[in-house]
Amino acid sequence: MSRQILNCRLTALYWNSIREIEELKMSLNAGANLIQCRNGYGKTTTLYLLRSVFIGVLPDEKFWPSFRYQRNWGGNRDHASFRVHIDIEDSKGEMQPWTLGINFDYEAETAEFTTSSPEIGGYRTGWYPPHEFRQKFHNK
């Protein structure tokens, strides 16, 4: 019998050269967290990127230009990244740290997932969350 509930907790979000955000790491508390900023800064983009990271499907290429860093100073208009730090419960009931992310290379017109966790031996290019996570979220 498989587990019905997958326990996971978002612990931090990281933006680098996304919309109006040059670089920002935001730690998240247990429970509800509020992200408040001006229109056009990247709130909806953040939700879209979160969904992509969770379901393991890269965002549609037609949206990539809207993710690009909007300022003419600071930041990087050619490369961007978004990361989600998540604690995910393993089969032993222990919470393990994972980082799922997306890198954008606007010059090469490519994007790729990244995964990092001690559970997989560190950093890997691609979408490699634990099996239980993939079962619950992939392509959903």
XYZ file of N, CA and C in Angstrom:
420
model
N 0.845 -1.186 0.000
C 0.000 0.000 0.000
C 0.887 1.245 0.000
N 0.675 2.150 -0.933
C 1.492 3.355 -1.020
C 0.927 4.456 -0.131
N 1.823 5.353 0.253
C 1.401 6.495 1.068
C 0.510 7.414 0.258
N -0.496 7.955 0.899
C -1.403 8.871 0.237
C -0.925 10.310 0.322
N -0.214 10.636 1.403
C 0.214 12.010 1.629
C 1.728 12.101 1.494
N 2.180 13.094 0.767
C 3.611 13.380 0.663
C 3.860 14.659 1.447
N 4.650 14.575 2.477
C 4.969 15.762 3.269
C 6.152 16.483 2.648
N 5.941 17.741 2.335
C 7.030 18.576 1.849
C 6.765 20.011 2.297
N 7.832 20.775 2.396
C 7.727 22.155 2.867
C 8.683 23.036 2.078
N 8.153 24.096 1.475
C 9.007 25.083 0.819
C 9.760 25.838 1.901
N 11.076 25.921 1.780
C 11.871 26.616 2.796
C 12.466 27.924 2.283
N 12.640 28.047 0.958
C 13.201 29.288 0.411
C 12.948 29.354 -1.094
N 12.912 30.580 -1.596
C 12.829 30.849 -3.036
C 14.026 31.713 -3.400
N 14.551 31.507 -4.591
C 15.704 32.288 -5.052
C 15.471 32.711 -6.496
N 15.591 34.003 -6.731
C 15.463 34.572 -8.070
C 16.793 35.199 -8.453
N 17.205 35.014 -9.700
C 18.387 35.695 -10.221
C 18.051 36.182 -11.620
N 17.956 37.497 -11.759
C 17.680 38.147 -13.049
C 16.347 37.699 -13.645
N 15.315 37.722 -12.813
C 13.954 37.399 -13.243
C 13.113 38.667 -13.131
N 12.492 39.079 -14.243
C 11.633 40.272 -14.296
C 12.352 41.493 -13.707
N 11.852 42.034 -12.612
C 12.457 43.217 -11.979
C 13.394 42.854 -10.825
N 13.618 41.574 -10.608
C 14.419 41.122 -9.469
C 15.830 40.790 -9.937
N 16.794 41.580 -9.474
C 18.193 41.344 -9.835
C 18.686 40.054 -9.178
N 18.588 39.983 -7.865
C 18.941 38.772 -7.122
C 18.269 38.838 -5.759
N 17.598 37.755 -5.379
C 16.881 37.748 -4.112
C 16.709 36.318 -3.636
N 17.037 36.078 -2.369
C 16.728 34.804 -1.728
C 15.787 35.117 -0.582
N 14.640 34.441 -0.575
C 13.632 34.673 0.446
C 13.415 33.382 1.224
N 13.729 33.415 2.522
C 13.432 32.278 3.385
C 11.948 32.292 3.698
N 11.365 31.110 3.771
C 9.937 30.995 4.026
C 9.706 30.357 5.400
N 8.679 30.821 6.068
C 8.289 30.270 7.364
C 7.253 29.178 7.162
N 7.102 28.322 8.172
C 6.031 27.324 8.135
C 4.699 28.073 8.094
N 3.728 27.554 7.377
C 2.437 28.224 7.264
C 2.403 29.152 6.066
N 1.544 30.147 6.139
C 1.360 31.089 5.027
C 2.476 32.130 4.995
N 2.895 32.493 3.791
C 3.885 33.536 3.568
C 3.312 34.496 2.538
N 3.578 35.758 2.711
C 3.052 36.785 1.834
C 4.182 37.389 1.008
N 3.978 37.423 -0.306
C 4.913 38.116 -1.199
C 4.166 39.321 -1.744
N 4.649 40.496 -1.394
C 3.985 41.727 -1.804
C 5.006 42.626 -2.484
N 4.692 43.037 -3.703
C 5.546 43.980 -4.419
C 4.705 44.637 -5.520
N 5.286 45.626 -6.156
C 4.584 46.368 -7.200
C 4.185 45.472 -8.360
N 3.212 45.937 -9.130
C 2.824 45.240 -10.350
C 4.014 45.187 -11.306
N 4.149 44.062 -11.998
C 5.203 43.919 -12.990
C 6.533 43.438 -12.438
N 6.628 43.191 -11.151
C 7.902 42.781 -10.562
C 8.140 41.279 -10.628
N 7.099 40.456 -10.791
C 7.324 39.034 -10.962
C 6.501 38.110 -10.091
N 5.414 38.587 -9.503
C 4.590 37.703 -8.657
C 3.962 36.582 -9.483
N 3.334 36.906 -10.583
C 2.702 35.898 -11.434
C 3.768 35.017 -12.074
N 4.878 35.596 -12.479
C 5.995 34.826 -13.022
C 6.472 33.805 -11.997
N 6.547 34.211 -10.728
C 6.965 33.300 -9.663
C 6.013 32.117 -9.565
N 4.724 32.365 -9.623
C 3.750 31.266 -9.564
C 3.904 30.333 -10.760
N 4.113 30.891 -11.924
C 4.286 30.097 -13.135
C 5.544 29.233 -13.032
N 6.643 29.831 -12.538
C 7.893 29.085 -12.395
C 7.789 28.021 -11.305
N 7.094 28.329 -10.216
C 6.864 27.331 -9.163
C 6.137 26.114 -9.732
N 5.103 26.372 -10.502
C 4.348 25.272 -11.109
C 5.259 24.432 -11.997
N 6.065 25.073 -12.820
C 6.973 24.346 -13.714
C 7.942 23.477 -12.946
N 8.525 24.034 -11.883
C 9.486 23.289 -11.069
C 8.806 22.091 -10.402
N 7.574 22.274 -9.938
C 6.868 21.185 -9.267
C 6.439 20.083 -10.232
N 5.975 20.436 -11.420
C 5.455 19.398 -12.329
C 6.519 18.851 -13.280
N 7.703 19.457 -13.289
C 8.782 18.948 -14.123
C 8.597 19.181 -15.603
N 7.905 20.254 -15.941
C 7.693 20.614 -17.345
C 8.185 22.050 -17.527
N 9.142 22.240 -18.433
C 9.675 23.580 -18.665
C 8.579 24.519 -19.157
N 8.664 25.790 -18.780
C 7.676 26.762 -19.267
C 7.683 26.834 -20.784
N 6.531 27.115 -21.349
C 6.397 27.295 -22.791
C 7.340 28.413 -23.248
N 8.062 28.170 -24.319
C 9.048 29.141 -24.823
C 8.445 30.513 -25.117
N 7.171 30.568 -25.445
C 6.563 31.872 -25.756
C 6.543 32.793 -24.536
N 6.649 32.224 -23.313
C 6.652 33.041 -22.103
C 8.043 33.472 -21.667
N 9.093 32.843 -22.201
C 10.447 33.143 -21.750
C 10.795 34.624 -21.822
N 10.447 35.332 -22.907
C 10.800 36.762 -22.937
C 10.206 37.554 -21.769
N 9.044 37.148 -21.262
C 8.441 37.885 -20.148
C 9.164 37.616 -18.820
N 9.964 36.551 -18.733
C 10.726 36.255 -17.520
C 12.025 37.060 -17.463
N 12.477 37.524 -18.622
C 13.785 38.167 -18.748
C 13.902 39.393 -17.855
N 15.099 39.609 -17.335
C 15.381 40.767 -16.487
C 15.043 42.045 -17.251
N 14.265 42.934 -16.630
C 13.709 44.096 -17.318
C 14.555 45.366 -17.241
N 15.494 45.411 -16.320
C 16.300 46.632 -16.139
C 17.469 46.675 -17.113
N 17.980 47.873 -17.348
C 19.158 48.052 -18.203
C 20.443 48.137 -17.400
N 20.355 47.999 -16.091
C 21.531 48.029 -15.221
C 21.406 46.894 -14.210
N 22.555 46.430 -13.716
C 22.535 45.318 -12.759
C 21.984 44.075 -13.417
N 21.871 43.013 -12.682
C 21.268 41.795 -13.204
C 21.970 41.272 -14.447
N 21.353 40.336 -15.109
C 21.915 39.732 -16.308
C 20.775 39.509 -17.291
N 20.814 40.180 -18.415
C 19.731 40.054 -19.389
C 19.875 38.822 -20.272
N 21.012 38.109 -20.188
C 21.227 36.944 -21.038
C 21.005 35.610 -20.323
N 21.106 35.607 -18.993
C 20.937 34.379 -18.208
C 20.088 34.669 -16.978
N 19.264 33.711 -16.603
C 18.424 33.867 -15.416
C 18.257 32.505 -14.751
N 17.918 32.535 -13.469
C 17.648 31.277 -12.782
C 16.611 31.493 -11.685
N 15.913 30.415 -11.392
C 14.910 30.402 -10.332
C 15.086 29.092 -9.582
N 15.113 29.154 -8.252
C 15.306 27.961 -7.428
C 14.259 27.889 -6.324
N 13.882 26.668 -5.994
C 12.967 26.407 -4.891
C 13.662 25.426 -3.953
N 13.817 25.816 -2.711
C 14.380 24.925 -1.696
C 13.203 24.261 -0.988
N 13.226 22.932 -0.950
C 12.109 22.158 -0.415
C 12.649 21.067 0.503
N 12.018 20.897 1.644
C 12.261 19.720 2.474
C 11.198 18.704 2.091
N 11.634 17.491 1.718
C 10.723 16.442 1.281
C 10.929 15.217 2.162
N 9.834 14.665 2.650
C 9.907 13.495 3.517
C 10.339 12.263 2.718
N 11.337 11.547 3.238
C 11.785 10.330 2.567
C 10.998 9.114 3.064
N 11.332 7.930 2.562
C 10.597 6.709 2.907
C 10.727 6.329 4.382
N 11.726 6.904 5.070
C 11.910 6.645 6.503
C 11.181 7.661 7.374
N 10.490 8.605 6.733
C 9.765 9.629 7.478
C 10.626 10.814 7.897
N 11.835 10.924 7.350
C 12.735 12.034 7.675
C 12.709 13.069 6.552
N 12.747 14.339 6.935
C 12.747 15.421 5.950
C 14.154 15.591 5.377
N 14.239 15.618 4.056
C 15.517 15.770 3.364
C 15.496 17.038 2.507
N 16.625 17.767 2.469
C 16.665 19.003 1.679
C 16.846 18.734 0.183
N 16.069 19.432 -0.629
C 16.149 19.362 -2.082
C 16.106 20.780 -2.635
N 16.753 21.000 -3.754
C 16.637 22.258 -4.481
C 16.296 21.919 -5.931
N 15.174 22.448 -6.395
C 14.753 22.284 -7.785
C 14.811 23.649 -8.438
N 15.335 23.716 -9.651
C 15.461 25.013 -10.294
C 15.363 24.951 -11.800
N 15.361 26.143 -12.383
C 15.362 26.300 -13.836
C 16.408 27.353 -14.178
N 17.244 27.053 -15.163
C 18.187 28.021 -15.713
C 17.721 28.410 -17.113
N 17.758 29.698 -17.405
C 17.422 30.202 -18.735
C 18.670 30.797 -19.361
N 18.935 30.437 -20.609
C 20.012 31.033 -21.390
C 19.339 31.663 -22.605
N 19.153 32.985 -22.538
C 18.419 33.668 -23.599
C 19.225 33.771 -24.885
N 20.555 33.803 -24.787
C 21.387 33.851 -25.991
C 21.253 32.561 -26.795
N 21.329 31.428 -26.111
C 21.219 30.128 -26.777
C 19.768 29.682 -26.941
N 18.839 30.443 -26.347
C 17.408 30.122 -26.374
C 17.141 28.720 -25.814
N 17.739 28.455 -24.642
C 17.559 27.168 -23.983
C 17.178 27.377 -22.517
N 16.589 26.343 -21.961
C 16.283 26.308 -20.535
C 16.494 24.877 -20.074
N 16.875 24.730 -18.799
C 17.083 23.398 -18.261
C 16.745 23.374 -16.781
N 16.290 22.214 -16.325
C 16.053 22.020 -14.906
C 17.368 21.687 -14.218
N 17.422 21.963 -12.932
C 18.527 21.525 -12.092
C 17.944 20.936 -10.815
N 18.640 19.958 -10.274
C 18.229 19.322 -9.030
C 19.458 19.168 -8.154
N 19.283 19.449 -6.872
C 20.385 19.301 -5.936
C 19.867 18.724 -4.631
N 20.573 17.712 -4.122
C 20.239 17.116 -2.834
C 21.335 16.131 -2.452
N 21.618 16.011 -1.165
C 22.539 14.945 -0.739
C 22.004 13.562 -1.144
N 20.690 13.438 -1.284
C 20.072 12.165 -1.633
C 20.488 11.665 -3.023
N 20.874 12.574 -3.918
C 21.309 12.169 -5.264
C 22.795 12.452 -5.469
N 23.477 12.732 -4.388
C 24.922 12.957 -4.473
C 25.318 14.369 -4.849
N 24.433 15.334 -4.661
C 24.772 16.724 -4.957
C 23.945 17.299 -6.091
N 24.608 17.978 -7.020
C 23.967 18.733 -8.101
C 23.883 17.884 -9.367
N 22.732 17.956 -10.053
C 22.558 17.309 -11.358
C 21.744 18.211 -12.262
N 22.077 18.212 -13.538
C 21.262 18.902 -14.525
C 20.098 17.982 -14.863
N 18.884 18.526 -14.798
C 17.678 17.751 -15.068
C 16.740 17.795 -13.870
N 15.593 17.180 -14.035
C 14.550 17.175 -12.996
C 14.550 15.804 -12.328
N 15.141 15.716 -11.117
C 15.323 14.436 -10.438
C 14.863 14.448 -8.985
N 13.657 14.929 -8.697
C 13.186 14.848 -7.308
C 12.929 13.390 -6.929
N 12.653 13.113 -5.642
C 12.400 11.731 -5.242
C 11.195 11.124 -5.963
N 11.195 9.810 -6.027
C 10.145 9.072 -6.736
C 8.738 9.478 -6.280
N 8.522 9.577 -4.961
C 7.198 9.914 -4.435
C 6.749 11.303 -4.909
N 7.681 12.232 -4.976
C 7.390 13.587 -5.456
C 7.000 13.540 -6.930
N 7.797 12.818 -7.737
C 7.488 12.697 -9.171
C 6.115 12.071 -9.386
N 5.788 11.050 -8.591
C 4.484 10.408 -8.715
C 3.344 11.374 -8.465
N 3.493 12.229 -7.478
C 2.432 13.164 -7.095
C 2.286 14.335 -8.050
N 3.409 14.807 -8.618
C 3.366 16.080 -9.338
C 3.685 16.040 -10.835
N 4.447 15.071 -11.306
C 4.926 15.139 -12.689
C 3.775 15.247 -13.689
N 3.853 16.266 -14.539
C 2.873 16.549 -15.593
C 1.461 16.789 -15.095
N 1.301 17.227 -13.855
C -0.051 17.441 -13.314
C -0.347 18.895 -13.114
